[in-house]
Short mmCIF file of N, CA, C and O in Angstrom, two decimals:
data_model
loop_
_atom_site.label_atom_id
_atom_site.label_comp_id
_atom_site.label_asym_id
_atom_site.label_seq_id
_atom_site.Cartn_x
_atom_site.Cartn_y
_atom_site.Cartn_z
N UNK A 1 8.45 6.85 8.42
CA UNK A 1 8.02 5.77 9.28
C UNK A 1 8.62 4.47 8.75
O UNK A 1 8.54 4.13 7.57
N UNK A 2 9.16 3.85 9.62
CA UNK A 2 9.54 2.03 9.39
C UNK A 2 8.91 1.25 8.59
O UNK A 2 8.21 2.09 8.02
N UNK A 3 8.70 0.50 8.24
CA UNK A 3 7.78 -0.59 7.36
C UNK A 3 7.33 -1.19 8.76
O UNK A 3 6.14 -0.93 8.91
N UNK A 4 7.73 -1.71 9.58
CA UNK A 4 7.48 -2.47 10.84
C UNK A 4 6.25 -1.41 11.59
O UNK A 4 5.04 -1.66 11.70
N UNK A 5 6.94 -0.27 12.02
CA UNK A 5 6.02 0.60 12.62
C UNK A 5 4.96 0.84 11.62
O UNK A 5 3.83 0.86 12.10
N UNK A 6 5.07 1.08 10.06
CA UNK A 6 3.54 1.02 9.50
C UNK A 6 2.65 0.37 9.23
O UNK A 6 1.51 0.67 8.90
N UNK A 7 3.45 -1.17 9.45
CA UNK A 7 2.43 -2.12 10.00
C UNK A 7 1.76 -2.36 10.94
O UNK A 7 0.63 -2.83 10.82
N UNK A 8 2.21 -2.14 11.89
CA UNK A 8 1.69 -2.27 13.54
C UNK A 8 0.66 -0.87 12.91
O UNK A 8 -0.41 -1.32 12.50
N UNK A 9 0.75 0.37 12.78
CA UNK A 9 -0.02 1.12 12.58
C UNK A 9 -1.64 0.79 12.17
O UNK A 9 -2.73 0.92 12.74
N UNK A 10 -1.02 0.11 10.41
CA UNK A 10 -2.22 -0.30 9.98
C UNK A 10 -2.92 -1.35 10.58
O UNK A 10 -4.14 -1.39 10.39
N UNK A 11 -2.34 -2.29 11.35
CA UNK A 11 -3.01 -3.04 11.78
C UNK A 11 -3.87 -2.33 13.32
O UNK A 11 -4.91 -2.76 13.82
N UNK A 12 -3.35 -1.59 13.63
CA UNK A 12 -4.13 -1.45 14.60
C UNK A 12 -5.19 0.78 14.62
O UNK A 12 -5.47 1.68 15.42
N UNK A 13 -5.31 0.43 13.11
CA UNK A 13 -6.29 1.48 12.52
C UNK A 13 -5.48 2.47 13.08
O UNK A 13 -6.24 2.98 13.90
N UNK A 14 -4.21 3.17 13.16
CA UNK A 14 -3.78 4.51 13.23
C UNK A 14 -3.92 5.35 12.06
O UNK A 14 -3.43 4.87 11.04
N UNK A 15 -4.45 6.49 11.96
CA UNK A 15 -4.91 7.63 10.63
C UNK A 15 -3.25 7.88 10.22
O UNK A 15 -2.96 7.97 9.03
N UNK A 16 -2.43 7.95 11.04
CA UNK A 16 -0.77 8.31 10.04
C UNK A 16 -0.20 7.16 9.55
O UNK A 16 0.56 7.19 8.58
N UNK A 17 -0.59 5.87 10.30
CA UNK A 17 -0.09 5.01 9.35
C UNK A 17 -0.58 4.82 7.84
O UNK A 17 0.19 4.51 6.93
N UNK A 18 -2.20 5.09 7.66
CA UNK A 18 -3.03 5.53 6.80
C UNK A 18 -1.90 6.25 5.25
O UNK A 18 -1.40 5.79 4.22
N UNK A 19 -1.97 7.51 5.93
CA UNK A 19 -1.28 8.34 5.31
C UNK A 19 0.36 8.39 4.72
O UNK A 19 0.81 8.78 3.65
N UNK A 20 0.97 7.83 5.88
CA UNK A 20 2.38 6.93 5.73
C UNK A 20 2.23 5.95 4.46
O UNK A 20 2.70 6.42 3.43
N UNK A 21 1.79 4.99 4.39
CA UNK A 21 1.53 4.52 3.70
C UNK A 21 1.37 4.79 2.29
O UNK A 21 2.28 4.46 1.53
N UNK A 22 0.25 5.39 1.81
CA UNK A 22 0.29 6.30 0.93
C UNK A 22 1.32 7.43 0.51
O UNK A 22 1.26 8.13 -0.51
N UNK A 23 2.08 7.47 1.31
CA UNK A 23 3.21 8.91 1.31
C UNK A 23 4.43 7.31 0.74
O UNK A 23 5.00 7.15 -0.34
N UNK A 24 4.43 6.91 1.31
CA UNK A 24 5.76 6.12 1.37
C UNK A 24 5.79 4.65 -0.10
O UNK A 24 6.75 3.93 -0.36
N UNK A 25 4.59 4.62 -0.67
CA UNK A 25 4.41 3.30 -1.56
C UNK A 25 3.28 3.90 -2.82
O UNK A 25 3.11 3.12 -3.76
N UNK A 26 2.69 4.94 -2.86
CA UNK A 26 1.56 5.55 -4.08
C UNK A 26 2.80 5.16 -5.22
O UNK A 26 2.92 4.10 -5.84
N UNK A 27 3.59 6.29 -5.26
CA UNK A 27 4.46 6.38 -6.16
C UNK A 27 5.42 5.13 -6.59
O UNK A 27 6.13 5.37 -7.57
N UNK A 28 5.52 4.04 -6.11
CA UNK A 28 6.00 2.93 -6.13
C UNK A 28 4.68 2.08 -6.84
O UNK A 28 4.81 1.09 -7.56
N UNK A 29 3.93 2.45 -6.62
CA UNK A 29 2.38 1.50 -7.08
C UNK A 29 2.03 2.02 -8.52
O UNK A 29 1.88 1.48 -9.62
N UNK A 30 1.95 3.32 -8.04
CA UNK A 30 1.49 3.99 -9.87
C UNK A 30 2.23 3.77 -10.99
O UNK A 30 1.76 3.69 -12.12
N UNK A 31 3.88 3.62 -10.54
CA UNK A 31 4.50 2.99 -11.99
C UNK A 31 4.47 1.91 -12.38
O UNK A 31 4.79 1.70 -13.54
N UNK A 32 3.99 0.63 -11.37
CA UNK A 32 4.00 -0.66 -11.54
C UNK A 32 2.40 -0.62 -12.25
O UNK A 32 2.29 -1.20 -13.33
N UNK A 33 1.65 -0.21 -11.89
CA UNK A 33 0.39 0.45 -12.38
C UNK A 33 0.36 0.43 -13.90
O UNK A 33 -0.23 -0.17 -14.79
N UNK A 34 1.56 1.66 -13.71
CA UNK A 34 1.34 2.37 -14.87
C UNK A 34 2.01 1.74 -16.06
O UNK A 34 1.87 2.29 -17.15
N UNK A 35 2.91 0.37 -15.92
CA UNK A 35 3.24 0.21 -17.05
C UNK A 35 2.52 -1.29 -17.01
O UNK A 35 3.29 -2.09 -17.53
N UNK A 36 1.62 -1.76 -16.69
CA UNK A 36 0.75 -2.53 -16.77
C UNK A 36 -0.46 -1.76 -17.38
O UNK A 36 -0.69 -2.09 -18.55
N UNK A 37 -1.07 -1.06 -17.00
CA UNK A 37 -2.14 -0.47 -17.70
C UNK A 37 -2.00 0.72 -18.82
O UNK A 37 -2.97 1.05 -19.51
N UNK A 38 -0.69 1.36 -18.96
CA UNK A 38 -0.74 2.44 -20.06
C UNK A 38 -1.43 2.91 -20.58
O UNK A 38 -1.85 2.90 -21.73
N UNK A 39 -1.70 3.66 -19.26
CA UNK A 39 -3.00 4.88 -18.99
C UNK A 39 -2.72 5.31 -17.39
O UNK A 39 -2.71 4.70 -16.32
N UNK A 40 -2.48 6.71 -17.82
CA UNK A 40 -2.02 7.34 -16.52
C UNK A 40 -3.65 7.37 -15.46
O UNK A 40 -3.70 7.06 -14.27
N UNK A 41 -4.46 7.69 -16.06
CA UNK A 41 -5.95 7.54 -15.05
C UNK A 41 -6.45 6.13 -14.80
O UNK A 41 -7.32 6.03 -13.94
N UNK A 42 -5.96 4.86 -15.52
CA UNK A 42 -6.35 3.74 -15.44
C UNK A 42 -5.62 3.55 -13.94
O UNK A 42 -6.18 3.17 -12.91
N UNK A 43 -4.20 3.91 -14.10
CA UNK A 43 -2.82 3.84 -12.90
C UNK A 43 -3.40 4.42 -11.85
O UNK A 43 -3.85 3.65 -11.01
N UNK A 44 -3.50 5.37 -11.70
CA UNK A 44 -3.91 6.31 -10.42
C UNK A 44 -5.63 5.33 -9.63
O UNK A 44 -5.74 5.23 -8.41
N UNK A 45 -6.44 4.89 -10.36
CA UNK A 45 -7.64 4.36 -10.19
C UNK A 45 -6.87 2.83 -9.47
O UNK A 45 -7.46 2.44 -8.46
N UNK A 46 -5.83 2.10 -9.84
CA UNK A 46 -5.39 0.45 -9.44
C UNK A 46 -4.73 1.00 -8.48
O UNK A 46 -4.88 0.28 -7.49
N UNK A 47 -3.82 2.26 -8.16
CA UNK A 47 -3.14 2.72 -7.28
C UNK A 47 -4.18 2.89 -6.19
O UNK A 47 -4.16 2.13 -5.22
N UNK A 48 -4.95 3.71 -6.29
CA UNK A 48 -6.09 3.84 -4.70
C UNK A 48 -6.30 2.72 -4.50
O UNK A 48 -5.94 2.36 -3.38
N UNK A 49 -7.08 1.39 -5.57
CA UNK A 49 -7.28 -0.02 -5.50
C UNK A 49 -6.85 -0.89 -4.43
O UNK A 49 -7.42 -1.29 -3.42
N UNK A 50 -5.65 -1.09 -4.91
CA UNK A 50 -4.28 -1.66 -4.38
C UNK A 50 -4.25 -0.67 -2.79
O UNK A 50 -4.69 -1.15 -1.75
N UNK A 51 -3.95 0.03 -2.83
CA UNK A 51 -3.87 1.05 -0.97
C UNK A 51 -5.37 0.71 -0.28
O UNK A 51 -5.47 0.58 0.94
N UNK A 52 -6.20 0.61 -0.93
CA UNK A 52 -7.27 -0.03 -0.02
C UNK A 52 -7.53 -1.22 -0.19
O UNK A 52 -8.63 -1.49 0.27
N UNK A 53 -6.89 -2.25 -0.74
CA UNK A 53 -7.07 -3.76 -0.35
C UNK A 53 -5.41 -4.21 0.30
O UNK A 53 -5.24 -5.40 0.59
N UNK A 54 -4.74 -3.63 0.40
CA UNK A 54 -3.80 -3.54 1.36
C UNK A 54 -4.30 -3.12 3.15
O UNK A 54 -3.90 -3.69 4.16
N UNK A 55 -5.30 -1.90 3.07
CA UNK A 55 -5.64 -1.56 4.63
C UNK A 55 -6.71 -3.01 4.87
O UNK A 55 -6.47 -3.88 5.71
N UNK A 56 -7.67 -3.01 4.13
CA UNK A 56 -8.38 -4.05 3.92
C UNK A 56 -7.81 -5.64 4.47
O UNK A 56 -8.48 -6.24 5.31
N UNK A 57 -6.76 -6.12 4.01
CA UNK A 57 -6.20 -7.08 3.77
C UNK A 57 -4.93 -7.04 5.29
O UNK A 57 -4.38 -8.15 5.24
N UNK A 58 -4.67 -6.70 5.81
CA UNK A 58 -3.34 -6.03 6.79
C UNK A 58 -2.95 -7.15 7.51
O UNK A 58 -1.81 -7.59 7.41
N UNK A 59 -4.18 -7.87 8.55
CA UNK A 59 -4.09 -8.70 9.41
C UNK A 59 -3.63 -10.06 8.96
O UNK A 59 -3.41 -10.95 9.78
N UNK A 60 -3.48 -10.25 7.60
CA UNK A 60 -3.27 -11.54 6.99
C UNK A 60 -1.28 -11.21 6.68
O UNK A 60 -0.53 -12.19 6.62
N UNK A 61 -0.89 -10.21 6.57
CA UNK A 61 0.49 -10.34 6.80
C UNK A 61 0.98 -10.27 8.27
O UNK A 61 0.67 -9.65 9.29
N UNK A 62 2.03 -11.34 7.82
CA UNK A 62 2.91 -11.61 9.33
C UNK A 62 4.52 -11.81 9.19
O UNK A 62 5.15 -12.72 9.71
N UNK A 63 5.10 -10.67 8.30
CA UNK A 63 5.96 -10.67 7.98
C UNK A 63 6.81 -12.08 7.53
O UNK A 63 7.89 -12.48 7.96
N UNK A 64 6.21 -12.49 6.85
CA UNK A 64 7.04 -13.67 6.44
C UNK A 64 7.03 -13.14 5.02
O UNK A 64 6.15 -13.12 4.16
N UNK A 65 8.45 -12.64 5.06
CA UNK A 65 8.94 -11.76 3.58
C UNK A 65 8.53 -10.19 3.93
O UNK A 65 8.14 -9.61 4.94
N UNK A 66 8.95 -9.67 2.10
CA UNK A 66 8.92 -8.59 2.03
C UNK A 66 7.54 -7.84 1.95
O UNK A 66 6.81 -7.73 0.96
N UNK A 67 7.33 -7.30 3.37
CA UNK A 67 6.11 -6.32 2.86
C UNK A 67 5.88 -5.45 0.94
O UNK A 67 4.70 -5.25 0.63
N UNK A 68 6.46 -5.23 0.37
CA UNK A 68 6.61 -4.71 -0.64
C UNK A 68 6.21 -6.18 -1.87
O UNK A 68 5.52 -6.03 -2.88
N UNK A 69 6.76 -7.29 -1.49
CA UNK A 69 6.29 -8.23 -1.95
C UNK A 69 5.09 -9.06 -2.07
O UNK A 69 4.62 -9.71 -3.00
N UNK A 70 4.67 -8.83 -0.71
CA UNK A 70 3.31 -9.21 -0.34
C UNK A 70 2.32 -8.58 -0.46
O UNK A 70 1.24 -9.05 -0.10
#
């Protein structure tokens, strides 16, 4: 899925954008995670964190920049 289309997704509560999401950025989160916290269960715990104050948070991006940045 697009970054564009998984926004429109999340913003408008689709369950695959949900999952997209998570499929497409966990693994991108857990190492940034993980070398901030050095602790693989600390990582995985800021990783769910982070994916639910992102669904949480959705309507406040408007692409000004990089989703990945924001």
């Amino acid at each position: 899925m697009k970054t564009t289309e998984l926004i429109k997704g999340l913003q408008h509560g689709k369950r695959n954008a949900y999952d997209a999401l998570y499929d497409q950025y966990a693994g991108l989160f857990y190492s940034i995670c993980l070398r901030y916290s050095n602790n693989s269960q600390e990582a995985e715990d800021l990783t769910q964190e982070a994916i639910l104050k992102i669904i949480d948070k959705i309507d406040s991006f408007h692409n000004n920049g990089s989703f990945e940045g924001w």
